[in-house]
XYZ file of C-alpha atoms in Angstrom:
324
model
C 48.167 75.405 55.786
C 46.699 76.781 58.806
C 42.696 75.315 58.746
C 41.668 76.857 61.395
C 41.466 74.342 63.390
C 42.705 71.907 66.394
C 45.686 69.536 64.870
C 44.856 67.114 68.241
C 41.903 68.710 70.858
C 42.657 65.795 73.148
C 46.436 66.499 73.442
C 46.979 67.839 77.200
C 48.271 71.697 77.309
C 49.396 72.054 80.746
C 50.211 75.775 82.284
C 52.507 76.937 84.597
C 53.827 80.092 86.417
C 57.645 81.420 85.331
C 58.930 81.513 89.003
C 58.140 77.171 89.456
C 60.899 75.231 89.676
C 60.329 71.227 87.972
C 60.697 68.234 90.669
C 59.506 65.754 88.542
C 57.572 65.241 85.238
C 53.767 66.985 85.291
C 51.556 63.882 83.538
C 48.159 64.017 82.537
C 47.324 60.725 85.082
C 47.348 60.649 88.474
C 46.303 57.044 89.417
C 49.076 55.881 91.551
C 48.472 57.199 95.257
C 51.979 57.135 96.259
C 52.867 59.875 94.078
C 49.711 62.116 94.628
C 47.569 63.930 97.109
C 43.816 65.138 95.978
C 42.387 67.838 97.131
C 39.786 67.130 99.905
C 36.211 65.978 98.267
C 33.371 64.913 101.241
C 33.063 61.297 101.161
C 29.495 61.339 99.143
C 31.086 63.049 96.310
C 33.755 60.179 96.027
C 31.484 57.703 95.633
C 29.199 59.374 92.971
C 32.387 59.615 90.910
C 33.636 63.413 91.075
C 37.036 62.582 92.403
C 39.080 61.585 89.357
C 42.286 60.719 88.345
C 42.974 61.297 84.615
C 42.893 64.697 82.187
C 40.663 63.910 79.796
C 38.024 65.580 77.788
C 35.745 67.896 80.706
C 37.693 66.490 83.157
C 40.702 69.500 83.755
C 43.166 69.513 86.930
C 44.496 72.092 88.609
C 47.277 72.863 91.870
C 44.746 73.570 95.089
C 44.702 77.614 96.265
C 43.490 78.537 99.276
C 40.709 81.471 98.189
C 38.082 79.167 98.194
C 34.903 81.262 96.789
C 36.801 84.679 96.727
C 36.964 85.017 93.050
C 33.307 85.158 93.381
C 33.101 86.720 96.561
C 35.484 89.801 96.609
C 33.612 90.337 92.667
C 30.291 91.147 91.003
C 30.784 88.321 88.421
C 26.812 89.174 87.221
C 28.255 92.092 85.683
C 31.042 89.979 83.632
C 29.221 86.905 83.195
C 25.413 87.800 83.481
C 22.717 86.377 86.177
C 22.412 83.699 84.258
C 25.431 82.044 84.207
C 26.557 79.216 85.539
C 29.286 80.418 87.857
C 26.374 82.505 88.892
C 23.853 79.080 89.545
C 27.076 77.053 91.060
C 25.763 76.372 94.747
C 29.007 77.548 97.225
C 30.147 73.995 98.695
C 30.711 73.295 94.813
C 32.283 76.176 93.552
C 34.608 75.787 96.506
C 35.486 71.972 95.991
C 36.429 72.399 92.225
C 36.999 75.941 91.246
C 39.687 77.689 93.651
C 42.601 76.450 91.570
C 45.797 77.748 90.261
C 49.030 76.964 88.182
C 49.904 74.007 87.435
C 47.213 74.271 85.215
C 45.825 70.697 82.948
C 43.474 70.307 80.111
C 43.031 68.909 76.746
C 43.572 71.421 74.127
C 39.736 72.326 73.608
C 39.338 72.745 77.318
C 42.249 75.234 77.676
C 40.856 76.789 74.513
C 37.170 77.421 75.666
C 38.822 78.722 79.276
C 41.191 80.575 77.320
C 39.001 82.394 75.498
C 36.725 83.292 78.640
C 40.193 83.792 80.427
C 41.171 86.584 78.479
C 37.866 88.198 78.613
C 36.943 88.268 81.692
C 40.388 89.024 83.619
C 40.161 93.329 82.258
C 36.555 93.158 84.130
C 37.990 91.346 87.136
C 40.764 93.301 87.413
C 38.674 97.060 87.038
C 36.776 95.646 90.507
C 39.799 94.144 91.864
C 43.281 95.289 90.623
C 45.079 93.185 92.999
C 47.792 90.477 92.448
C 44.889 87.514 92.124
C 42.696 88.692 89.391
C 44.090 86.985 86.856
C 43.515 83.488 88.865
C 39.976 84.566 89.495
C 39.182 84.839 86.039
C 40.476 81.600 84.958
C 38.131 80.189 87.747
C 35.327 82.448 86.195
C 35.899 81.033 82.649
C 36.431 77.310 83.870
C 32.538 78.085 85.972
C 31.011 80.357 83.393
C 31.949 76.960 80.838
C 30.574 74.638 82.956
C 34.521 72.782 82.981
C 34.878 71.619 87.107
C 38.689 70.911 87.747
C 39.871 68.156 90.091
C 41.968 69.674 92.335
C 45.121 67.910 92.999
C 47.552 69.406 96.610
C 50.347 68.027 95.315
C 51.064 69.269 91.803
C 53.250 72.060 94.332
C 54.660 73.313 97.544
C 55.218 77.020 97.764
C 53.894 78.251 101.324
C 56.247 76.455 104.201
C 53.440 77.220 106.675
C 50.076 75.935 105.057
C 48.394 73.205 106.626
C 47.066 72.097 103.700
C 46.430 71.901 99.897
C 49.824 72.064 99.143
C 52.172 69.089 98.592
C 53.675 69.675 102.344
C 52.953 66.064 103.145
C 55.131 64.459 100.782
C 58.150 66.539 102.141
C 57.543 66.012 105.733
C 58.304 62.148 105.212
C 61.400 62.965 104.047
C 64.187 61.614 106.729
C 65.517 65.300 108.011
C 69.280 64.284 107.506
C 68.558 63.999 103.864
C 65.782 66.477 103.294
C 68.429 68.893 102.067
C 70.647 66.980 99.467
C 67.640 65.291 98.517
C 65.778 68.280 97.228
C 68.967 69.108 95.786
C 68.777 65.764 93.373
C 65.290 64.506 94.145
C 64.751 61.500 93.079
C 61.146 60.510 93.095
C 61.735 56.525 92.819
C 63.139 56.856 96.249
C 60.596 59.563 97.951
C 57.912 60.923 96.460
C 57.914 64.646 96.022
C 55.784 67.196 94.649
C 56.010 68.176 90.708
C 57.248 71.665 90.796
C 58.036 74.415 93.533
C 56.366 77.579 93.487
C 59.222 80.152 94.518
C 56.947 83.164 95.286
C 57.821 83.541 99.320
C 60.976 83.571 100.861
C 63.323 80.407 102.427
C 65.989 79.945 104.053
C 67.987 77.727 106.270
C 70.957 78.879 108.550
C 72.895 81.821 107.109
C 71.425 80.073 103.107
C 68.868 82.206 102.205
C 66.586 82.419 98.585
C 64.036 85.509 97.914
C 64.108 85.586 94.189
C 63.941 89.522 93.469
C 67.481 89.132 96.063
C 69.128 86.845 93.163
C 71.360 89.180 91.276
C 70.298 90.415 88.132
C 74.108 89.715 86.774
C 74.177 86.238 88.095
C 74.183 84.161 84.227
C 77.523 85.623 83.048
C 80.948 84.743 83.423
C 81.750 87.257 85.809
C 78.650 86.232 88.614
C 79.663 84.366 91.123
C 77.715 81.257 91.940
C 75.253 80.595 95.302
C 76.963 79.165 98.202
C 74.937 76.002 99.029
C 73.839 74.858 102.203
C 74.838 71.531 103.235
C 73.040 68.680 102.364
C 72.107 67.879 106.242
C 70.730 71.342 107.326
C 67.730 70.479 108.334
C 69.642 68.825 110.994
C 71.816 71.812 111.808
C 69.900 74.334 111.597
C 66.473 75.634 113.117
C 65.889 79.251 112.401
C 67.035 81.293 108.953
C 69.030 84.635 109.059
C 66.705 87.214 107.369
C 68.392 90.181 105.238
C 67.882 92.623 107.985
C 70.318 89.933 110.354
C 67.544 88.572 112.326
C 66.960 84.953 113.304
C 63.517 83.331 112.795
C 63.360 80.391 114.653
C 61.811 77.228 113.791
C 59.674 74.041 114.323
C 60.873 71.137 113.166
C 58.156 70.806 110.761
C 59.388 74.377 108.899
C 62.835 73.988 109.666
C 62.714 70.881 107.389
C 60.305 72.988 104.626
C 62.380 75.688 104.620
C 65.655 73.328 103.813
C 63.770 71.769 101.387
C 62.670 74.816 99.678
C 65.934 76.993 99.280
C 68.115 74.169 98.881
C 65.867 73.464 95.809
C 65.790 76.687 94.536
C 69.482 77.189 95.520
C 71.165 74.091 94.028
C 68.908 75.100 90.432
C 70.140 78.674 90.572
C 73.590 77.312 90.447
C 72.960 74.522 88.118
C 71.541 77.317 85.085
C 74.177 79.372 86.145
C 77.338 76.710 85.850
C 75.560 75.631 82.253
C 75.474 78.931 81.477
C 78.993 79.858 82.619
C 79.879 75.975 80.550
C 78.595 76.809 77.304
C 79.728 80.259 76.841
C 82.243 81.701 78.939
C 86.399 81.415 78.694
C 88.576 79.738 81.350
C 88.205 82.675 83.743
C 84.602 82.323 84.561
C 84.198 82.972 87.800
C 83.435 79.481 90.411
C 83.058 81.017 93.262
C 80.608 80.093 95.086
C 79.937 83.148 97.638
C 76.430 84.591 97.054
C 74.549 84.234 100.495
C 71.431 85.222 98.669
C 71.050 88.129 100.812
C 73.706 90.198 98.574
C 71.374 92.165 96.405
C 70.201 95.373 97.764
C 66.674 95.948 96.494
C 64.964 99.345 94.557
C 61.962 100.372 96.849
C 60.036 99.423 94.091
C 61.246 96.032 94.395
C 60.727 96.565 98.308
C 57.028 96.838 97.460
C 56.227 94.409 94.525
C 57.506 91.610 97.093
C 55.610 92.882 100.110
C 52.820 93.114 97.799
C 52.964 89.674 96.294
C 54.375 88.278 100.214
C 50.613 90.225 101.248
C 48.742 88.946 98.392
C 49.582 85.323 98.653
C 48.574 85.127 102.170
C 45.342 85.524 101.069
C 45.968 82.246 99.035
C 46.037 80.619 102.723
C 42.959 81.670 104.437
C 40.266 79.242 103.364
C 42.697 76.340 102.079
C 40.237 73.203 101.707
């Protein structure tokens, strides 16, 4: 019977984006230093206990995103929440340290419900003033601040933008040996090398001629007739210090970036093949196409897809502007 009450207010709710690939489980306990990269806090705040390790009532977590206080600089939030809102009264430094988060989000059910109610109310109003990709994320930040639910930021829940200098879990990836990084990304083992929780594949990735961009994956890849993607060699981070872009140009990389590009490309290409292979094994006859010949640049894009990709890349670049 629906009583209108939560069955378990303390169960942890985790929200992720659909373009996120799991490398290891997301949990509610981040007590082990080896496993994580915490969002930075001033030493004084850390001493006061403003840095916590477990998701509990009043202690939500979120992945660090680099937009700093843009959620309240780019929007007149007083129109949305009123002049007396805690979101208005929060000091800039406190707001910057605790609210610029994005998926994965983690909170107990009661806190997540509180945030969600404000989130759904605020997002349309934010979008009226700021009709861009980040409007829904700004709405989440605004609801969390309005409801006085400061987040513990975790850098290591995600890797996404290979050129980030902080704010994501790349320092874990950077520690993996060059000759292993691609093969390891395809078959991650957190017990061997610590890895981030997810790859947020909203960027372009490539290692040599092996390329991945989500909008360039053929729409029919999960069919019996479609070939698979060509997997990069396990040591591709050693072999290639460049990637071949869709227009045929070679983009050269530093030693750090070539490893990160290889990690992301190898992880997502392998996962795409795994998903396509699962479909073929369960839904196709003996004549299923098992050829691996898709390069990642096979699918032509409509102008609408090109425009959407460019806008997403533009908005994602804003996330890098104020990291930490």
